[in-house]
PDB file of C-alpha atoms in Angstrom:
ATOM      1  CA  LYS A  21     -56.799  37.695   1.255  1.00  0.00           C
ATOM      2  CA  THR A  22     -60.311  37.398   2.762  1.00  0.00           C
ATOM      3  CA  ASP A  23     -62.272  39.888   0.598  1.00  0.00           C
ATOM      4  CA  ILE A  24     -63.258  41.886   3.690  1.00  0.00           C
ATOM      5  CA  ALA A  25     -62.891  45.677   4.003  1.00  0.00           C
ATOM      6  CA  VAL A  26     -63.751  48.206   6.718  1.00  0.00           C
ATOM      7  CA  LEU A  27     -65.592  51.415   5.806  1.00  0.00           C
ATOM      8  CA  LYS A  28     -65.792  54.442   8.084  1.00  0.00           C
ATOM      9  CA  ILE A  29     -69.130  56.256   7.883  1.00  0.00           C
ATOM     10  CA  ASP A  30     -69.476  59.834   9.084  1.00  0.00           C
ATOM     11  CA  ALA A  31     -72.893  59.477  10.697  1.00  0.00           C
ATOM     12  CA  LYS A  32     -74.514  59.174  14.110  1.00  0.00           C
ATOM     13  CA  ASP A  33     -77.187  57.012  15.724  1.00  0.00           C
ATOM     14  CA  LEU A  34     -77.015  54.279  13.102  1.00  0.00           C
ATOM     15  CA  PRO A  35     -78.637  50.917  13.878  1.00  0.00           C
ATOM     16  CA  VAL A  36     -76.064  48.160  14.266  1.00  0.00           C
ATOM     17  CA  ALA A  37     -76.103  44.428  13.778  1.00  0.00           C
ATOM     18  CA  THR A  38     -75.351  42.093  16.654  1.00  0.00           C
ATOM     19  CA  LEU A  39     -72.325  39.943  15.850  1.00  0.00           C
ATOM     20  CA  GLY A  40     -72.957  36.269  16.500  1.00  0.00           C
ATOM     21  CA  ASP A  41     -70.518  33.383  16.915  1.00  0.00           C
ATOM     22  CA  SER A  42     -70.112  31.395  13.691  1.00  0.00           C
ATOM     23  CA  GLU A  43     -68.486  28.545  15.660  1.00  0.00           C
ATOM     24  CA  THR A  44     -71.948  27.760  17.070  1.00  0.00           C
ATOM     25  CA  LEU A  45     -73.487  27.181  13.629  1.00  0.00           C
ATOM     26  CA  GLU A  46     -74.440  23.649  12.681  1.00  0.00           C
ATOM     27  CA  VAL A  47     -75.456  22.105   9.392  1.00  0.00           C
ATOM     28  CA  GLY A  48     -79.245  22.372   9.124  1.00  0.00           C
ATOM     29  CA  ASP A  49     -79.560  25.647  11.059  1.00  0.00           C
ATOM     30  CA  ARG A  50     -81.900  28.125   9.387  1.00  0.00           C
ATOM     31  CA  VAL A  51     -80.373  31.369   8.137  1.00  0.00           C
ATOM     32  CA  MET A  52     -81.451  34.426   6.156  1.00  0.00           C
ATOM     33  CA  ALA A  53     -79.470  36.234   3.459  1.00  0.00           C
ATOM     34  CA  VAL A  54     -79.865  39.994   3.027  1.00  0.00           C
ATOM     35  CA  GLY A  55     -78.823  41.772  -0.135  1.00  0.00           C
ATOM     36  CA  ASN A  56     -79.749  43.626  -3.312  1.00  0.00           C
ATOM     37  CA  PRO A  57     -79.940  40.873  -5.960  1.00  0.00           C
ATOM     38  CA  PHE A  58     -79.657  42.131  -9.539  1.00  0.00           C
ATOM     39  CA  GLY A  59     -80.132  45.675  -8.214  1.00  0.00           C
ATOM     40  CA  ILE A  60     -83.891  45.277  -7.683  1.00  0.00           C
ATOM     41  CA  GLY A  61     -83.762  46.474  -4.057  1.00  0.00           C
ATOM     42  CA  GLN A  62     -83.251  45.094  -0.584  1.00  0.00           C
ATOM     43  CA  THR A  63     -84.274  41.451  -0.415  1.00  0.00           C
ATOM     44  CA  VAL A  64     -84.297  38.802   2.310  1.00  0.00           C
ATOM     45  CA  THR A  65     -84.206  35.084   1.500  1.00  0.00           C
ATOM     46  CA  MET A  66     -84.234  32.097   3.840  1.00  0.00           C
ATOM     47  CA  GLY A  67     -82.574  28.708   3.767  1.00  0.00           C
ATOM     48  CA  ILE A  68     -80.372  26.446   5.854  1.00  0.00           C
ATOM     49  CA  VAL A  69     -76.680  26.021   6.509  1.00  0.00           C
ATOM     50  CA  SER A  70     -75.779  23.375   3.938  1.00  0.00           C
ATOM     51  CA  ALA A  71     -72.144  22.856   4.981  1.00  0.00           C
ATOM     52  CA  LEU A  72     -69.376  24.406   7.070  1.00  0.00           C
ATOM     53  CA  GLY A  73     -65.663  24.897   6.469  1.00  0.00           C
ATOM     54  CA  ARG A  74     -65.890  24.933   2.688  1.00  0.00           C
ATOM     55  CA  GLY A  75     -62.624  25.853   0.958  1.00  0.00           C
ATOM     56  CA  GLY A  76     -60.147  25.011  -1.734  1.00  0.00           C
ATOM     57  CA  MET A  77     -62.190  26.829  -4.390  1.00  0.00           C
ATOM     58  CA  GLY A  78     -59.604  29.465  -5.277  1.00  0.00           C
ATOM     59  CA  ILE A  79     -61.919  32.382  -4.492  1.00  0.00           C
ATOM     60  CA  GLU A  80     -59.805  33.809  -1.672  1.00  0.00           C
ATOM     61  CA  ASP A  81     -56.509  33.023   0.043  1.00  0.00           C
ATOM     62  CA  TYR A  82     -58.205  32.204   3.362  1.00  0.00           C
ATOM     63  CA  GLU A  83     -61.337  30.139   2.751  1.00  0.00           C
ATOM     64  CA  ASP A  84     -63.535  28.745   5.506  1.00  0.00           C
ATOM     65  CA  PHE A  85     -66.944  29.417   3.984  1.00  0.00           C
ATOM     66  CA  ILE A  86     -70.417  28.826   5.349  1.00  0.00           C
ATOM     67  CA  GLN A  87     -72.385  27.167   2.543  1.00  0.00           C
ATOM     68  CA  THR A  88     -76.106  27.932   2.355  1.00  0.00           C
ATOM     69  CA  ASP A  89     -79.024  27.218   0.048  1.00  0.00           C
ATOM     70  CA  ALA A  90     -80.652  30.561   0.920  1.00  0.00           C
ATOM     71  CA  SER A  91     -81.044  32.327  -2.447  1.00  0.00           C
ATOM     72  CA  ILE A  92     -77.888  34.365  -3.111  1.00  0.00           C
ATOM     73  CA  ASN A  93     -77.515  36.120  -6.451  1.00  0.00           C
ATOM     74  CA  PRO A  94     -75.303  38.810  -8.006  1.00  0.00           C
ATOM     75  CA  GLY A  95     -75.855  41.849  -5.780  1.00  0.00           C
ATOM     76  CA  ASN A  96     -75.920  39.841  -2.558  1.00  0.00           C
ATOM     77  CA  SER A  97     -72.149  40.049  -2.075  1.00  0.00           C
ATOM     78  CA  GLY A  98     -71.336  42.066   1.033  1.00  0.00           C
ATOM     79  CA  GLY A  99     -74.785  41.434   2.463  1.00  0.00           C
ATOM     80  CA  ALA A 100     -75.478  39.856   5.804  1.00  0.00           C
ATOM     81  CA  LEU A 101     -76.099  36.192   6.521  1.00  0.00           C
ATOM     82  CA  VAL A 102     -78.006  36.138   9.807  1.00  0.00           C
ATOM     83  CA  ASP A 103     -79.491  33.483  12.064  1.00  0.00           C
ATOM     84  CA  MET A 104     -83.160  33.431  13.028  1.00  0.00           C
ATOM     85  CA  GLU A 105     -82.434  35.780  15.944  1.00  0.00           C
ATOM     86  CA  GLY A 106     -81.009  38.363  13.551  1.00  0.00           C
ATOM     87  CA  ARG A 107     -77.407  37.877  14.679  1.00  0.00           C
ATOM     88  CA  LEU A 108     -74.759  38.326  11.993  1.00  0.00           C
ATOM     89  CA  MET A 109     -73.189  34.947  11.178  1.00  0.00           C
ATOM     90  CA  GLY A 110     -71.430  35.736   7.923  1.00  0.00           C
ATOM     91  CA  ILE A 111     -70.904  38.050   4.965  1.00  0.00           C
ATOM     92  CA  ASN A 112     -72.248  36.738   1.647  1.00  0.00           C
ATOM     93  CA  THR A 113     -69.439  36.610  -0.873  1.00  0.00           C
ATOM     94  CA  ALA A 114     -69.815  34.099  -3.710  1.00  0.00           C
ATOM     95  CA  ILE A 115     -71.994  31.599  -5.554  1.00  0.00           C
ATOM     96  CA  ILE A 116     -71.360  28.625  -7.799  1.00  0.00           C
ATOM     97  CA  SER A 117     -73.650  28.808 -10.797  1.00  0.00           C
ATOM     98  CA  ARG A 118     -73.771  27.718 -14.420  1.00  0.00           C
ATOM     99  CA  SER A 119     -76.561  30.183 -15.200  1.00  0.00           C
ATOM    100  CA  GLY A 120     -75.244  33.217 -13.311  1.00  0.00           C
ATOM    101  CA  GLY A 121     -78.149  33.043 -10.866  1.00  0.00           C
ATOM    102  CA  ASN A 122     -78.909  31.121  -7.703  1.00  0.00           C
ATOM    103  CA  GLN A 123     -78.592  27.348  -7.873  1.00  0.00           C
ATOM    104  CA  GLY A 124     -78.529  26.665  -4.148  1.00  0.00           C
ATOM    105  CA  LEU A 125     -74.760  27.017  -3.704  1.00  0.00           C
ATOM    106  CA  GLY A 126     -74.012  30.250  -1.876  1.00  0.00           C
ATOM    107  CA  PHE A 127     -71.019  30.998   0.329  1.00  0.00           C
ATOM    108  CA  ALA A 128     -70.435  33.431   3.187  1.00  0.00           C
ATOM    109  CA  VAL A 129     -67.304  34.415   5.101  1.00  0.00           C
ATOM    110  CA  PRO A 130     -67.931  33.391   8.759  1.00  0.00           C
ATOM    111  CA  VAL A 131     -68.357  36.289  11.163  1.00  0.00           C
ATOM    112  CA  ASN A 132     -65.523  35.131  13.440  1.00  0.00           C
ATOM    113  CA  LEU A 133     -63.094  35.612  10.559  1.00  0.00           C
ATOM    114  CA  VAL A 134     -64.766  38.917   9.668  1.00  0.00           C
ATOM    115  CA  ARG A 135     -64.423  40.123  13.272  1.00  0.00           C
ATOM    116  CA  HIS A 136     -60.707  39.287  13.325  1.00  0.00           C
ATOM    117  CA  VAL A 137     -60.039  41.141  10.054  1.00  0.00           C
ATOM    118  CA  MET A 138     -62.150  44.097  11.185  1.00  0.00           C
ATOM    119  CA  ASP A 139     -60.390  44.438  14.541  1.00  0.00           C
ATOM    120  CA  GLU A 140     -56.946  44.241  12.924  1.00  0.00           C
ATOM    121  CA  LEU A 141     -57.789  46.832  10.250  1.00  0.00           C
ATOM    122  CA  VAL A 142     -59.298  49.262  12.757  1.00  0.00           C
ATOM    123  CA  LYS A 143     -56.370  48.851  15.148  1.00  0.00           C
ATOM    124  CA  SER A 144     -53.429  49.034  12.764  1.00  0.00           C
ATOM    125  CA  GLY A 145     -54.688  49.489   9.213  1.00  0.00           C
ATOM    126  CA  LYS A 146     -53.480  46.036   8.150  1.00  0.00           C
ATOM    127  CA  VAL A 147     -54.028  42.393   9.020  1.00  0.00           C
ATOM    128  CA  SER A 148     -51.082  40.666  10.701  1.00  0.00           C
ATOM    129  CA  ARG A 149     -51.406  36.899  10.561  1.00  0.00           C
ATOM    130  CA  GLY A 150     -49.605  34.239  12.540  1.00  0.00           C
ATOM    131  CA  TYR A 151     -47.044  32.120  10.703  1.00  0.00           C
ATOM    132  CA  LEU A 152     -45.592  28.739  11.643  1.00  0.00           C
ATOM    133  CA  GLY A 153     -43.028  28.450   8.871  1.00  0.00           C
ATOM    134  CA  VAL A 154     -43.913  25.079   7.380  1.00  0.00           C
ATOM    135  CA  MET A 155     -44.916  23.729   3.994  1.00  0.00           C
ATOM    136  CA  ILE A 156     -47.890  21.470   4.511  1.00  0.00           C
ATOM    137  CA  GLN A 157     -50.121  19.169   2.530  1.00  0.00           C
ATOM    138  CA  ASP A 158     -53.254  17.169   3.161  1.00  0.00           C
ATOM    139  CA  VAL A 159     -53.001  13.585   4.345  1.00  0.00           C
ATOM    140  CA  THR A 160     -54.196  11.449   1.439  1.00  0.00           C
ATOM    141  CA  PRO A 161     -54.941   7.721   1.767  1.00  0.00           C
ATOM    142  CA  GLU A 162     -51.592   6.996   0.075  1.00  0.00           C
ATOM    143  CA  LEU A 163     -49.684   9.229   2.510  1.00  0.00           C
ATOM    144  CA  ALA A 164     -51.572   7.778   5.470  1.00  0.00           C
ATOM    145  CA  LYS A 165     -50.471   4.292   4.386  1.00  0.00           C
ATOM    146  CA  ASN A 166     -46.851   5.380   3.898  1.00  0.00           C
ATOM    147  CA  PHE A 167     -46.701   7.048   7.325  1.00  0.00           C
ATOM    148  CA  ASN A 168     -48.697   4.308   9.098  1.00  0.00           C
ATOM    149  CA  LEU A 169     -51.496   6.708  10.028  1.00  0.00           C
ATOM    150  CA  LYS A 170     -54.924   5.451  11.072  1.00  0.00           C
ATOM    151  CA  GLU A 171     -56.841   8.447   9.664  1.00  0.00           C
ATOM    152  CA  THR A 172     -56.594  10.793   6.694  1.00  0.00           C
ATOM    153  CA  THR A 173     -56.839  13.939   8.806  1.00  0.00           C
ATOM    154  CA  GLY A 174     -54.232  16.441   9.881  1.00  0.00           C
ATOM    155  CA  ALA A 175     -51.591  18.438   8.013  1.00  0.00           C
ATOM    156  CA  LEU A 176     -48.401  16.715   6.883  1.00  0.00           C
ATOM    157  CA  VAL A 177     -45.275  18.847   7.255  1.00  0.00           C
ATOM    158  CA  SER A 178     -43.230  18.475   4.082  1.00  0.00           C
ATOM    159  CA  GLU A 179     -40.719  21.236   4.802  1.00  0.00           C
ATOM    160  CA  VAL A 180     -39.744  23.423   7.763  1.00  0.00           C
ATOM    161  CA  THR A 181     -38.470  26.925   6.954  1.00  0.00           C
ATOM    162  CA  GLU A 182     -35.050  27.735   8.387  1.00  0.00           C
ATOM    163  CA  ASN A 183     -35.106  29.913  11.544  1.00  0.00           C
ATOM    164  CA  SER A 184     -38.920  29.763  11.660  1.00  0.00           C
ATOM    165  CA  ALA A 185     -41.249  29.395  14.634  1.00  0.00           C
ATOM    166  CA  ALA A 186     -41.834  25.729  13.780  1.00  0.00           C
ATOM    167  CA  GLY A 187     -38.099  25.069  13.405  1.00  0.00           C
ATOM    168  CA  GLU A 188     -37.249  26.659  16.740  1.00  0.00           C
ATOM    169  CA  ALA A 189     -40.011  24.664  18.431  1.00  0.00           C
ATOM    170  CA  GLY A 190     -38.636  21.390  17.085  1.00  0.00           C
ATOM    171  CA  LEU A 191     -41.092  20.425  14.328  1.00  0.00           C
ATOM    172  CA  LYS A 192     -39.643  18.282  11.536  1.00  0.00           C
ATOM    173  CA  PRO A 193     -40.612  17.163   8.022  1.00  0.00           C
ATOM    174  CA  GLY A 194     -42.792  14.077   8.272  1.00  0.00           C
ATOM    175  CA  ASP A 195     -44.653  15.336  11.346  1.00  0.00           C
ATOM    176  CA  VAL A 196     -48.434  15.283  11.020  1.00  0.00           C
ATOM    177  CA  ILE A 197     -50.016  18.225  12.837  1.00  0.00           C
ATOM    178  CA  THR A 198     -53.243  16.988  14.420  1.00  0.00           C
ATOM    179  CA  GLU A 199     -54.086  19.794  16.844  1.00  0.00           C
ATOM    180  CA  PHE A 200     -53.299  23.507  16.876  1.00  0.00           C
ATOM    181  CA  ASN A 201     -54.288  25.992  19.581  1.00  0.00           C
ATOM    182  CA  GLY A 202     -56.667  23.452  21.075  1.00  0.00           C
ATOM    183  CA  LYS A 203     -58.495  22.790  17.784  1.00  0.00           C
ATOM    184  CA  GLN A 204     -58.487  19.611  15.747  1.00  0.00           C
ATOM    185  CA  ILE A 205     -56.811  20.015  12.363  1.00  0.00           C
ATOM    186  CA  ARG A 206     -58.744  18.502   9.460  1.00  0.00           C
ATOM    187  CA  ASP A 207     -56.316  19.370   6.672  1.00  0.00           C
ATOM    188  CA  GLY A 208     -53.649  21.829   5.587  1.00  0.00           C
ATOM    189  CA  ARG A 209     -56.166  24.584   4.924  1.00  0.00           C
ATOM    190  CA  SER A 210     -57.647  24.419   8.419  1.00  0.00           C
ATOM    191  CA  LEU A 211     -54.148  24.691   9.918  1.00  0.00           C
ATOM    192  CA  ARG A 212     -53.382  27.756   7.787  1.00  0.00           C
ATOM    193  CA  ASN A 213     -56.716  29.360   8.683  1.00  0.00           C
ATOM    194  CA  ASN A 214     -56.248  28.757  12.406  1.00  0.00           C
ATOM    195  CA  ALA A 215     -52.692  30.102  12.364  1.00  0.00           C
ATOM    196  CA  GLY A 216     -53.857  33.156  10.415  1.00  0.00           C
ATOM    197  CA  LEU A 217     -56.429  33.989  13.087  1.00  0.00           C
ATOM    198  CA  LEU A 218     -53.708  34.401  15.704  1.00  0.00           C
ATOM    199  CA  SER A 219     -51.458  37.438  16.034  1.00  0.00           C
ATOM    200  CA  PRO A 220     -47.683  37.232  15.539  1.00  0.00           C
ATOM    201  CA  GLY A 221     -45.954  36.580  18.861  1.00  0.00           C
ATOM    202  CA  THR A 222     -48.778  34.379  20.153  1.00  0.00           C
ATOM    203  CA  LYS A 223     -47.542  31.273  21.961  1.00  0.00           C
ATOM    204  CA  THR A 224     -49.697  28.264  21.271  1.00  0.00           C
ATOM    205  CA  ASP A 225     -49.713  24.489  21.665  1.00  0.00           C
ATOM    206  CA  VAL A 226     -49.205  22.176  18.697  1.00  0.00           C
ATOM    207  CA  LYS A 227     -49.726  18.413  18.757  1.00  0.00           C
ATOM    208  CA  VAL A 228     -48.174  16.179  16.122  1.00  0.00           C
ATOM    209  CA  LEU A 229     -47.830  12.516  15.254  1.00  0.00           C
ATOM    210  CA  ARG A 230     -44.188  11.515  14.831  1.00  0.00           C
ATOM    211  CA  ASP A 231     -43.252   7.894  14.201  1.00  0.00           C
ATOM    212  CA  GLY A 232     -46.726   6.865  15.320  1.00  0.00           C
ATOM    213  CA  LYS A 233     -46.469   8.668  18.668  1.00  0.00           C
ATOM    214  CA  GLU A 234     -48.153  11.890  19.746  1.00  0.00           C
ATOM    215  CA  ARG A 235     -45.853  14.736  20.746  1.00  0.00           C
ATOM    216  CA  ALA A 236     -46.636  18.239  21.998  1.00  0.00           C
ATOM    217  CA  PHE A 237     -44.780  21.471  21.247  1.00  0.00           C
ATOM    218  CA  LYS A 238     -45.076  25.106  22.298  1.00  0.00           C
ATOM    219  CA  VAL A 239     -44.716  27.463  19.339  1.00  0.00           C
ATOM    220  CA  ALA A 240     -44.286  31.269  19.295  1.00  0.00           C
ATOM    221  CA  LEU A 241     -45.774  32.394  15.977  1.00  0.00           C
ATOM    222  CA  ARG A 242     -44.017  34.807  13.633  1.00  0.00           C
ATOM    223  CA  GLU A 243     -45.689  37.182  11.166  1.00  0.00           C
ATOM    224  CA  LEU A 244     -46.832  35.804   7.818  1.00  0.00           C
ATOM    225  CA  PRO A 245     -44.576  37.105   5.020  1.00  0.00           C
ATOM    226  CA  GLY A 246     -46.206  39.612   2.698  1.00  0.00           C
ATOM    227  CA  GLU A 247     -45.830  37.562  -0.451  1.00  0.00           C
ATOM    228  CA  LYS A 248     -48.353  34.832  -1.183  1.00  0.00           C
ATOM    229  CA  ALA A 249     -46.394  31.582  -1.226  1.00  0.00           C
ATOM    230  CA  THR A 250     -47.780  28.320  -2.564  1.00  0.00           C
ATOM    231  CA  ALA A 251     -46.034  25.548  -4.440  1.00  0.00           C
ATOM    232  CA  SER A 252     -47.516  22.670  -6.366  1.00  0.00           C
ATOM    233  CA  ASN A 253     -46.639  19.249  -5.061  1.00  0.00           C
ATOM    234  CA  ASN A 254     -44.196  17.447  -7.368  1.00  0.00           C
ATOM    235  CA  SER A 255     -46.174  14.230  -7.056  1.00  0.00           C
ATOM    236  CA  GLU A 256     -48.937  13.815  -9.626  1.00  0.00           C
ATOM    237  CA  SER A 257     -50.472  10.815  -7.904  1.00  0.00           C
ATOM    238  CA  ASP A 258     -52.693  12.547  -5.367  1.00  0.00           C
ATOM    239  CA  GLY A 259     -53.329  16.006  -6.816  1.00  0.00           C
ATOM    240  CA  SER A 260     -52.663  17.619  -3.454  1.00  0.00           C
ATOM    241  CA  GLU A 261     -51.080  21.012  -2.973  1.00  0.00           C
ATOM    242  CA  GLU A 262     -48.412  22.196  -0.594  1.00  0.00           C
ATOM    243  CA  VAL A 263     -49.262  25.415   1.204  1.00  0.00           C
ATOM    244  CA  LEU A 264     -47.210  27.733   3.376  1.00  0.00           C
ATOM    245  CA  ALA A 265     -48.600  28.046   6.914  1.00  0.00           C
TER     246      ALA A 265
END
């Protein structure tokens, strides 16, 4: 779901990379990409962070990419994206290109997500992700108008799964989730990503807008079901998608 694996190497005294904190990255920060483009040998390129939180591209289930214009080509996947201090900030994973080569649109999985997947795989051999039990969709301008919302941010709850964590906490269809675990929610994808970074059983705070008023709930997350579950929104007017979180 994140295109990250853990390999065990039978060796001693290997040099190791220092893991950074991808939450500290800002657009415009300089970064370097390490890889083996086109199989020519180890190569380092430099650029900037072009954007953060890129997703919705259908590359992986959980997308929260760092976008960079550092040259990334076939053969760079799995290589390190580091800051100017050499700290690992991401794992290079994809490019958008019409030619097959670098066109300034490279994407890396942020190291905070990598660290979570790594720790879970080492500990238990699988990744257990937190699950609210709601179908959600982005707040479009049309939905914001219908629900009397001032902004087009947050995740609109369209359905609450029976006997789920969200249902037991008191969330209802029509609620707009604006904050989860102390973090502002931009859209449905950011809610799903944030829930997936927490372990099942975690109790966390959720803030919603209901009938124009902010309400707070305490939710004990369940474990995300094994099957990937997404459903297209029946409405053709906004092109949005409902996602299970």
